[in-house]
C-alpha cells in the first residue's frame, strides 16, 4: 500500500471512529443527561450576553423569572464562549451547543495524540488517542453527565502538558506562547478540574526542569514566566471568583448531597460496573459507572511490569512519575484517603472524589501507548496497535449511546426561554443575604414600593443591565428592584450613589426620599473585577508586544 493510500485509510478510520462517538449529537436534539439542560442554559445565557455586547457575561439578566444570576462570575466560562461563538455562525443554539461538545471531545483526542507522540512515536500515540477517546469514564462525561466544563478541561490538560514539555526540550517562542495560552485556558475551563490537576502539572514541570534542564536558572525563570503570564491572562475570571466568593452561597457546594464523604469509589467499581444514567449515592449502589476500562488497566499493568524495558531514560523517569501520579489519583477516589480530604478543606469543594478520575484517565491513556514501544519490529508494532486498538474500541463502543433526548427542538425567544428557566444547579451563586426564595412575578417596571407611597413616572430599559427611572415618591419610601444582588449592582438617585438595604430575599432594596427623582440601576465592574480585567489586558499586551518585537527582529535579520 502506497503512503498516500495509508494516509487516506487512516483518515477514513478516524472519521468512522469519530462518527461512532458523535452521532447522537448530530440529531439536532439535546441529550438527556445529568447536566445537559443546565449546560445548555449556560450556552443560551452566554449567547444573550454577547448579543448586547457583554463578552465576559458575569450576570445573566433574564434567568430565574427575571431575577438574574451571576454564574459566570464564578463558573468556568470557556466552553460557553466557544458554543456562543458557534451559534453566531450557524444561528441554531441546540446545534451550536452539540457541535461545540463534539469538537471539544474529538479535539481532546488530537491533544492526546500530540502529547503521546513525543513519548511513543506515531504508532503509540494512536493507541493513547484511542484510549483517551474510548475511556469509559471519559465517555460518561460525554453521554451521562455532559459536564461541558470538564470536557473542555480534558482538551486543555494534555495540550498544556505537551506545550510545556516541548518548551523544556528546546526553547521556541511558539511553544512559550502555547504554554501560556493553554494554561490560561485551563484557568477558565473548570474550577474543580483545575484545582485537581495543578499539583500534577507542577510536579511534571519540576521533573522537566530537573531531568531535561538540570535545574538551569534561566529555564526555571522561563517556567515561572509561563505560570505568571498564564495566571495573569486568566485573572479577569479567577481573581473575582476567589475574592468575591463571600458574596454568594458557595457553602451549598459542600453540604447535603454534595458532601464529599458520601461519594467515595469502591475499588471494584474502577474495574467493572453497570452502565447507567443514575446518580452517585452513598454506598455501593451508584446508578453511574466509575470504570477506568479493563483494556486500559491491563495495558497499564503490562507496561508497569515491563517498565525496565523502556529504552529512553527520559521516558523512564517521566513514565515513572505518571505511574506514581495515576496510583495517587486512584487512591484519592477511595475511602482510605478520607484523612487527606478532611485536612484539606479546599479539596472538599470537589464534591465528588470520583471527579479525580478525569486525571486518572488522562494519565493512563498517555502511558498505555508505551506498550507499543516494548515490541521490537515496526510490523509487529502495527499489529499490536490494531489488536489493542480494536479491543479498546470493542470493549467500550457500546457506551457511545444516549439515554434519550430532551423534548426541546426550538427555544424561540432567548429572553423568554431564560425567563422560564432556572440554572438547575445548587443555587450556590445566590446572594449570601438570601434566606428564602420568593420568585414573585416581576412588575413590568421591575420596581416595587414596599414601604411608603409613590409611582414610576417613566421607565427605560437601556440594556438588560442598565435601567433608568423617573420616580415620584409622595412620602419617603423603600423601593425593591426585582433582581438578585451581586457586588457590581449600583443605584444612583439624582446622580448620587445610594446604599442598599439589607434584606432576607437577597434582592436590590434601597430608600428614596420624598420628591421626584432620577433613578439609575445598573451592573458594573467592582474594583476587584476592574483591576483583574486590567491584569489580563496587561498580560495580553505584554505577550502581543513581545510577539511584535520578535517579529520585527526576524524581519530585520532577513533584510540584513
Coordinates of C-alpha atoms in Angstrom, one line a residue, residues 166-544:
X166 CA 8.2 20.9 24.0
X167 CA 9.4 24.2 25.7
X168 CA 11.6 22.2 28.1
X169 CA 13.3 20.3 25.3
X170 CA 14.1 23.3 23.1
X171 CA 13.1 26.9 23.6
X172 CA 10.9 28.3 20.8
X173 CA 8.6 31.3 21.1
X174 CA 5.7 29.4 19.7
X175 CA 5.8 26.8 22.5
X176 CA 6.2 29.6 25.1
X177 CA 3.1 31.2 23.8
X178 CA 1.2 28.0 23.6
X179 CA 2.3 27.1 27.1
X180 CA 0.9 30.4 28.4
X181 CA -2.4 30.3 26.4
X182 CA -3.2 26.6 27.2
X183 CA -2.5 27.2 30.9
X184 CA -4.7 30.3 30.9
X185 CA -7.4 28.2 29.1
X186 CA -7.3 25.7 31.9
X187 CA -7.9 28.5 34.5
X188 CA -11.2 29.5 32.8
X189 CA -12.4 26.0 31.8
X190 CA -13.5 24.2 35.1
X191 CA -12.5 25.4 38.5
X192 CA -12.6 22.0 40.2
X193 CA -10.6 20.2 37.5
X194 CA -8.0 23.0 37.6
X195 CA -7.6 22.6 41.3
X196 CA -7.2 18.8 41.0
X197 CA -4.8 19.0 38.0
X198 CA -2.4 21.7 39.1
X199 CA -0.4 19.6 41.6
X200 CA 0.2 17.1 38.8
X201 CA 1.2 19.9 36.4
X202 CA 3.6 21.4 38.9
X203 CA 5.4 18.2 39.7
X204 CA 5.6 17.4 35.9
X205 CA 7.2 20.8 35.3
X206 CA 9.6 20.2 38.2
X207 CA 10.6 16.8 36.6
X208 CA 11.2 18.5 33.3
X209 CA 13.4 21.2 34.9
X210 CA 15.3 18.5 36.8
X211 CA 15.9 15.9 34.1
X212 CA 16.0 18.0 30.9
X213 CA 17.2 21.3 32.1
X214 CA 19.4 20.2 35.1
X215 CA 17.9 23.0 37.3
X216 CA 19.1 25.7 34.9
X217 CA 18.2 29.0 36.4
X218 CA 17.1 30.6 33.1
X219 CA 14.9 27.7 32.3
X220 CA 13.4 28.0 35.8
X221 CA 12.6 31.6 35.1
X222 CA 11.0 30.5 31.8
X223 CA 8.7 28.1 33.6
X224 CA 7.9 30.8 36.2
X225 CA 7.1 33.3 33.4
X226 CA 4.7 30.8 31.8
X227 CA 2.9 30.3 35.2
X228 CA 2.7 34.1 35.9
X229 CA 1.6 35.1 32.4
X230 CA -1.0 32.2 32.3
X231 CA -2.4 33.3 35.7
X232 CA -2.4 37.0 34.7
X233 CA -4.1 36.3 31.3
X234 CA -7.0 34.5 33.1
X235 CA -7.1 36.8 36.1
X236 CA -10.2 38.5 34.9
X237 CA -12.1 35.3 35.8
X238 CA -10.3 33.5 38.7
X239 CA -9.4 36.6 40.8
X240 CA -13.0 37.8 41.2
X241 CA -14.2 34.1 41.6
X242 CA -12.0 33.8 44.6
X243 CA -12.2 37.3 46.2
X244 CA -15.9 37.7 45.7
X245 CA -16.9 34.2 46.8
X246 CA -18.1 35.6 50.1
X247 CA -20.9 37.4 48.4
X248 CA -22.6 34.1 47.4
X249 CA -23.6 30.8 49.0
X250 CA -20.7 28.6 47.9
X251 CA -21.0 26.5 51.1
X252 CA -24.0 24.9 49.5
X253 CA -21.4 23.0 47.4
X254 CA -20.0 21.0 50.3
X255 CA -23.2 20.1 52.2
X256 CA -26.2 17.8 51.9
X257 CA -26.0 15.7 48.8
X258 CA -22.6 17.3 47.8
X259 CA -20.8 16.2 51.0
X260 CA -17.6 14.5 49.6
X261 CA -17.6 11.7 52.2
X262 CA -20.7 10.1 50.6
X263 CA -19.2 9.7 47.2
X264 CA -16.0 7.7 47.5
X265 CA -15.5 4.9 45.0
X266 CA -15.2 1.2 45.8
X267 CA -12.1 -0.4 44.3
X268 CA -14.1 -2.9 42.3
X269 CA -16.1 -0.1 40.6
X270 CA -12.9 1.0 38.9
X271 CA -12.8 -2.3 37.1
X272 CA -16.4 -3.0 36.2
X273 CA -19.9 -1.8 36.8
X274 CA -23.3 -1.3 35.1
X275 CA -23.6 1.5 32.6
X276 CA -26.4 3.7 33.7
X277 CA -27.6 7.3 33.9
X278 CA -28.4 7.2 37.6
X279 CA -26.8 9.3 40.3
X280 CA -23.8 8.9 42.6
X281 CA -25.1 7.8 46.0
X282 CA -23.7 6.9 49.4
X283 CA -22.6 3.2 49.4
X284 CA -22.2 0.8 46.6
X285 CA -25.5 1.2 44.8
X286 CA -24.5 4.0 42.5
X287 CA -26.5 4.5 39.3
X288 CA -23.5 5.6 37.3
X289 CA -20.2 3.9 36.5
X290 CA -16.6 4.8 37.6
X291 CA -14.9 2.3 35.3
X292 CA -11.4 3.3 34.0
X293 CA -11.5 0.5 31.4
X294 CA -10.4 -3.2 31.6
X295 CA -8.3 -3.0 28.5
X296 CA -6.8 0.3 29.8
X297 CA -5.9 -1.3 33.1
X298 CA -4.5 -4.5 31.6
X299 CA -2.1 -2.5 29.3
X300 CA -1.2 -0.2 32.1
X301 CA -0.1 -3.0 34.4
X302 CA 1.7 -4.7 31.5
X303 CA 3.7 -1.5 31.0
X304 CA 4.4 -1.4 34.7
X305 CA 5.8 -4.9 34.8
X306 CA 7.9 -4.2 31.7
X307 CA 9.0 -0.7 32.8
X308 CA 12.7 -1.5 32.7
X309 CA 12.5 -2.4 29.0
X310 CA 11.7 1.2 28.0
X311 CA 14.7 2.5 26.0
X312 CA 14.7 6.2 26.7
X313 CA 16.0 7.2 30.1
X314 CA 14.0 10.4 30.0
X315 CA 10.8 8.5 29.2
X316 CA 11.6 6.1 32.0
X317 CA 11.7 8.9 34.5
X318 CA 8.6 10.7 33.2
X319 CA 6.6 7.5 32.9
X320 CA 7.6 6.6 36.5
X321 CA 6.1 9.9 37.6
X322 CA 3.0 9.2 35.6
X323 CA 2.7 5.7 37.1
X324 CA 3.0 7.2 40.6
X325 CA 0.5 10.0 39.7
X326 CA -2.0 7.5 38.4
X327 CA -1.8 5.5 41.6
X328 CA -2.1 8.6 43.7
X329 CA -5.2 9.8 41.8
X330 CA -6.9 6.5 42.2
X331 CA -6.0 6.5 45.9
X332 CA -7.7 9.9 46.3
X333 CA -11.0 8.4 45.0
X334 CA -11.1 5.7 47.6
X335 CA -12.4 6.0 51.2
X336 CA -8.9 5.3 52.6
X337 CA -8.0 8.8 51.5
X338 CA -10.6 10.4 53.8
X339 CA -7.9 11.7 56.2
X340 CA -6.5 13.8 53.3
X341 CA -9.9 15.2 52.4
X342 CA -10.6 16.0 56.0
X343 CA -7.4 18.0 56.4
X344 CA -7.7 19.9 53.1
X345 CA -10.9 21.9 53.3
X346 CA -10.4 23.4 49.9
X347 CA -10.4 19.9 48.3
X348 CA -13.9 19.3 49.7
X349 CA -15.2 21.7 47.1
X350 CA -14.6 19.0 44.5
X351 CA -17.7 17.5 46.0
X352 CA -17.2 14.1 44.4
X353 CA -13.9 12.3 44.9
X354 CA -14.5 10.4 41.7
X355 CA -14.0 13.6 39.7
X356 CA -10.3 12.9 40.1
X357 CA -10.8 10.0 37.7
X358 CA -10.6 12.6 34.9
X359 CA -6.9 13.0 35.8
X360 CA -6.5 9.2 36.1
X361 CA -8.0 8.8 32.6
X362 CA -5.6 11.4 31.2
X363 CA -2.6 9.6 32.7
X364 CA -3.5 6.0 31.9
X365 CA -4.3 7.0 28.3
X366 CA -0.9 8.6 27.9
X367 CA 1.0 5.7 29.5
X368 CA -0.7 2.8 27.7
X369 CA 0.8 4.0 24.4
X370 CA 4.1 2.9 25.7
X371 CA 3.1 -0.7 25.3
X372 CA 3.8 -0.4 21.6
X373 CA 7.4 0.6 22.2
X374 CA 8.0 -2.7 24.1
X375 CA 7.6 -4.5 20.7
X376 CA 10.8 -4.6 18.6
X377 CA 9.8 -4.5 14.9
X378 CA 7.6 -1.9 13.2
X379 CA 5.5 -4.5 11.6
X380 CA 4.7 -6.1 14.9
X381 CA 4.0 -2.7 16.5
X382 CA 1.4 -2.0 13.9
X383 CA -0.2 -5.4 14.5
X384 CA -0.2 -4.7 18.3
X385 CA -1.8 -1.4 17.6
X386 CA -4.6 -3.0 15.5
X387 CA -5.2 -5.6 18.2
X388 CA -5.1 -3.3 21.2
X389 CA -7.0 -0.6 19.4
X390 CA -9.7 -3.0 18.3
X391 CA -10.1 -4.4 21.9
X392 CA -10.2 -0.8 23.3
X393 CA -12.9 0.3 20.9
X394 CA -14.9 -3.0 21.0
X395 CA -14.9 -3.1 24.8
X396 CA -16.4 0.4 25.1
X397 CA -18.2 1.3 21.9
X398 CA -21.5 0.2 23.4
X399 CA -21.3 3.1 25.7
X400 CA -21.5 5.6 22.8
X401 CA -25.2 6.0 23.0
X402 CA -27.7 8.4 24.6
X403 CA -30.3 7.5 27.2
X404 CA -32.8 9.7 25.5
X405 CA -33.3 13.2 24.3
X406 CA -34.8 16.3 25.9
X407 CA -38.1 17.4 24.3
X408 CA -36.8 20.7 23.1
X409 CA -36.5 21.5 19.4
X410 CA -36.7 25.3 19.2
X411 CA -36.3 27.6 22.1
X412 CA -37.8 30.6 20.3
X413 CA -37.1 34.0 22.0
X414 CA -33.9 33.7 24.0
X415 CA -35.1 36.1 26.7
X416 CA -38.4 34.3 27.3
X417 CA -36.6 30.9 27.4
X418 CA -34.2 32.1 30.1
X419 CA -37.1 33.8 32.0
X420 CA -38.8 30.5 32.5
X421 CA -35.5 28.7 33.2
X422 CA -33.6 28.4 36.4
X423 CA -29.9 27.4 36.5
X424 CA -30.7 23.9 37.7
X425 CA -27.6 23.9 39.9
X426 CA -27.4 24.0 43.7
X427 CA -28.2 27.8 43.7
X428 CA -24.7 28.3 45.1
X429 CA -24.3 31.7 43.3
X430 CA -27.4 33.2 45.0
X431 CA -26.7 36.2 47.2
X432 CA -25.4 35.5 50.7
X433 CA -28.2 37.5 52.2
X434 CA -30.9 35.3 50.6
X435 CA -32.7 33.3 53.2
X436 CA -35.9 32.5 51.3
X437 CA -36.8 32.1 47.6
X438 CA -39.8 34.2 46.5
X439 CA -39.8 34.4 42.7
X440 CA -42.9 36.6 42.7
X441 CA -44.0 37.7 39.3
X442 CA -41.9 40.7 38.3
X443 CA -43.6 44.0 37.8
X444 CA -43.4 45.4 34.3
X445 CA -41.2 48.2 35.6
X446 CA -39.2 45.8 37.9
X447 CA -39.6 48.4 40.7
X448 CA -41.9 47.8 43.6
X449 CA -42.7 50.1 46.5
X450 CA -42.5 48.1 49.7
X451 CA -42.8 51.0 52.2
X452 CA -44.3 54.4 51.5
X453 CA -46.2 55.9 48.6
X454 CA -45.1 56.8 45.1
X455 CA -45.2 55.8 41.5
X456 CA -43.0 55.3 38.4
X457 CA -43.4 58.2 36.0
X458 CA -41.1 56.9 33.3
X459 CA -39.0 53.7 32.8
X460 CA -36.4 53.0 30.2
X461 CA -34.5 49.7 29.9
X462 CA -31.4 50.9 28.3
X463 CA -29.8 47.5 28.2
X464 CA -30.5 44.3 30.1
X465 CA -28.0 45.6 32.7
X466 CA -29.0 49.3 32.8
X467 CA -32.3 50.7 33.9
X468 CA -33.4 54.4 34.2
X469 CA -36.4 55.7 36.0
X470 CA -38.2 58.9 36.8
X471 CA -39.9 58.2 40.2
X472 CA -42.3 60.3 42.2
X473 CA -42.1 59.5 45.9
X474 CA -45.1 61.0 47.7
X475 CA -43.5 60.0 51.0
X476 CA -40.0 58.7 52.0
X477 CA -40.1 55.2 50.5
X478 CA -38.3 51.9 50.4
X479 CA -38.2 50.5 46.9
X480 CA -37.4 47.0 45.7
X481 CA -35.8 46.4 42.3
X482 CA -36.8 42.8 41.5
X483 CA -33.3 41.5 40.8
X484 CA -31.0 39.4 42.9
X485 CA -28.0 41.2 44.2
X486 CA -24.3 40.6 43.4
X487 CA -21.5 43.1 44.0
X488 CA -21.5 45.4 41.0
X489 CA -25.1 46.3 41.1
X490 CA -25.2 50.1 41.7
X491 CA -28.0 52.6 42.4
X492 CA -27.9 56.3 41.9
X493 CA -30.5 58.8 43.0
X494 CA -30.2 62.1 41.1
X495 CA -26.6 61.1 40.2
X496 CA -25.6 60.2 43.7
X497 CA -24.8 56.6 44.6
X498 CA -27.0 55.3 47.4
X499 CA -26.5 52.2 49.6
X500 CA -28.5 49.0 49.6
X501 CA -30.9 48.0 52.3
X502 CA -30.1 44.5 53.6
X503 CA -33.0 42.1 53.2
X504 CA -33.6 38.3 53.6
X505 CA -34.8 37.8 50.0
X506 CA -31.4 38.9 48.5
X507 CA -32.9 41.5 46.2
X508 CA -31.9 45.1 45.5
X509 CA -33.7 47.3 48.0
X510 CA -33.0 51.0 48.8
X511 CA -34.5 54.1 50.3
X512 CA -35.8 57.1 48.4
X513 CA -36.6 60.5 49.9
X514 CA -39.9 62.2 49.1
X515 CA -40.0 64.1 45.8
X516 CA -39.4 63.4 42.1
X517 CA -36.1 61.7 41.4
X518 CA -34.0 60.3 38.5
X519 CA -33.0 56.7 39.4
X520 CA -30.4 54.6 37.7
X521 CA -29.8 51.0 38.5
X522 CA -27.0 49.3 36.6
X523 CA -24.5 46.4 36.8
X524 CA -20.8 47.4 36.6
X525 CA -17.4 46.1 37.4
X526 CA -16.4 46.1 41.1
X527 CA -12.9 47.3 42.0
X528 CA -11.7 43.7 42.1
X529 CA -13.1 43.0 38.6
X530 CA -11.7 46.2 37.2
X531 CA -8.2 45.5 38.3
X532 CA -8.5 41.8 37.4
X533 CA -9.5 42.9 33.9
X534 CA -6.6 45.3 33.7
X535 CA -4.2 42.5 34.8
X536 CA -5.4 40.2 32.0
X537 CA -5.2 43.1 29.5
X538 CA -1.6 43.8 30.7
X539 CA -0.6 40.2 30.2
X540 CA -2.2 40.2 26.7
X541 CA -0.4 43.4 25.9
X542 CA 2.9 42.1 27.1
X543 CA 2.5 38.9 25.0
X544 CA 1.5 40.9 21.9

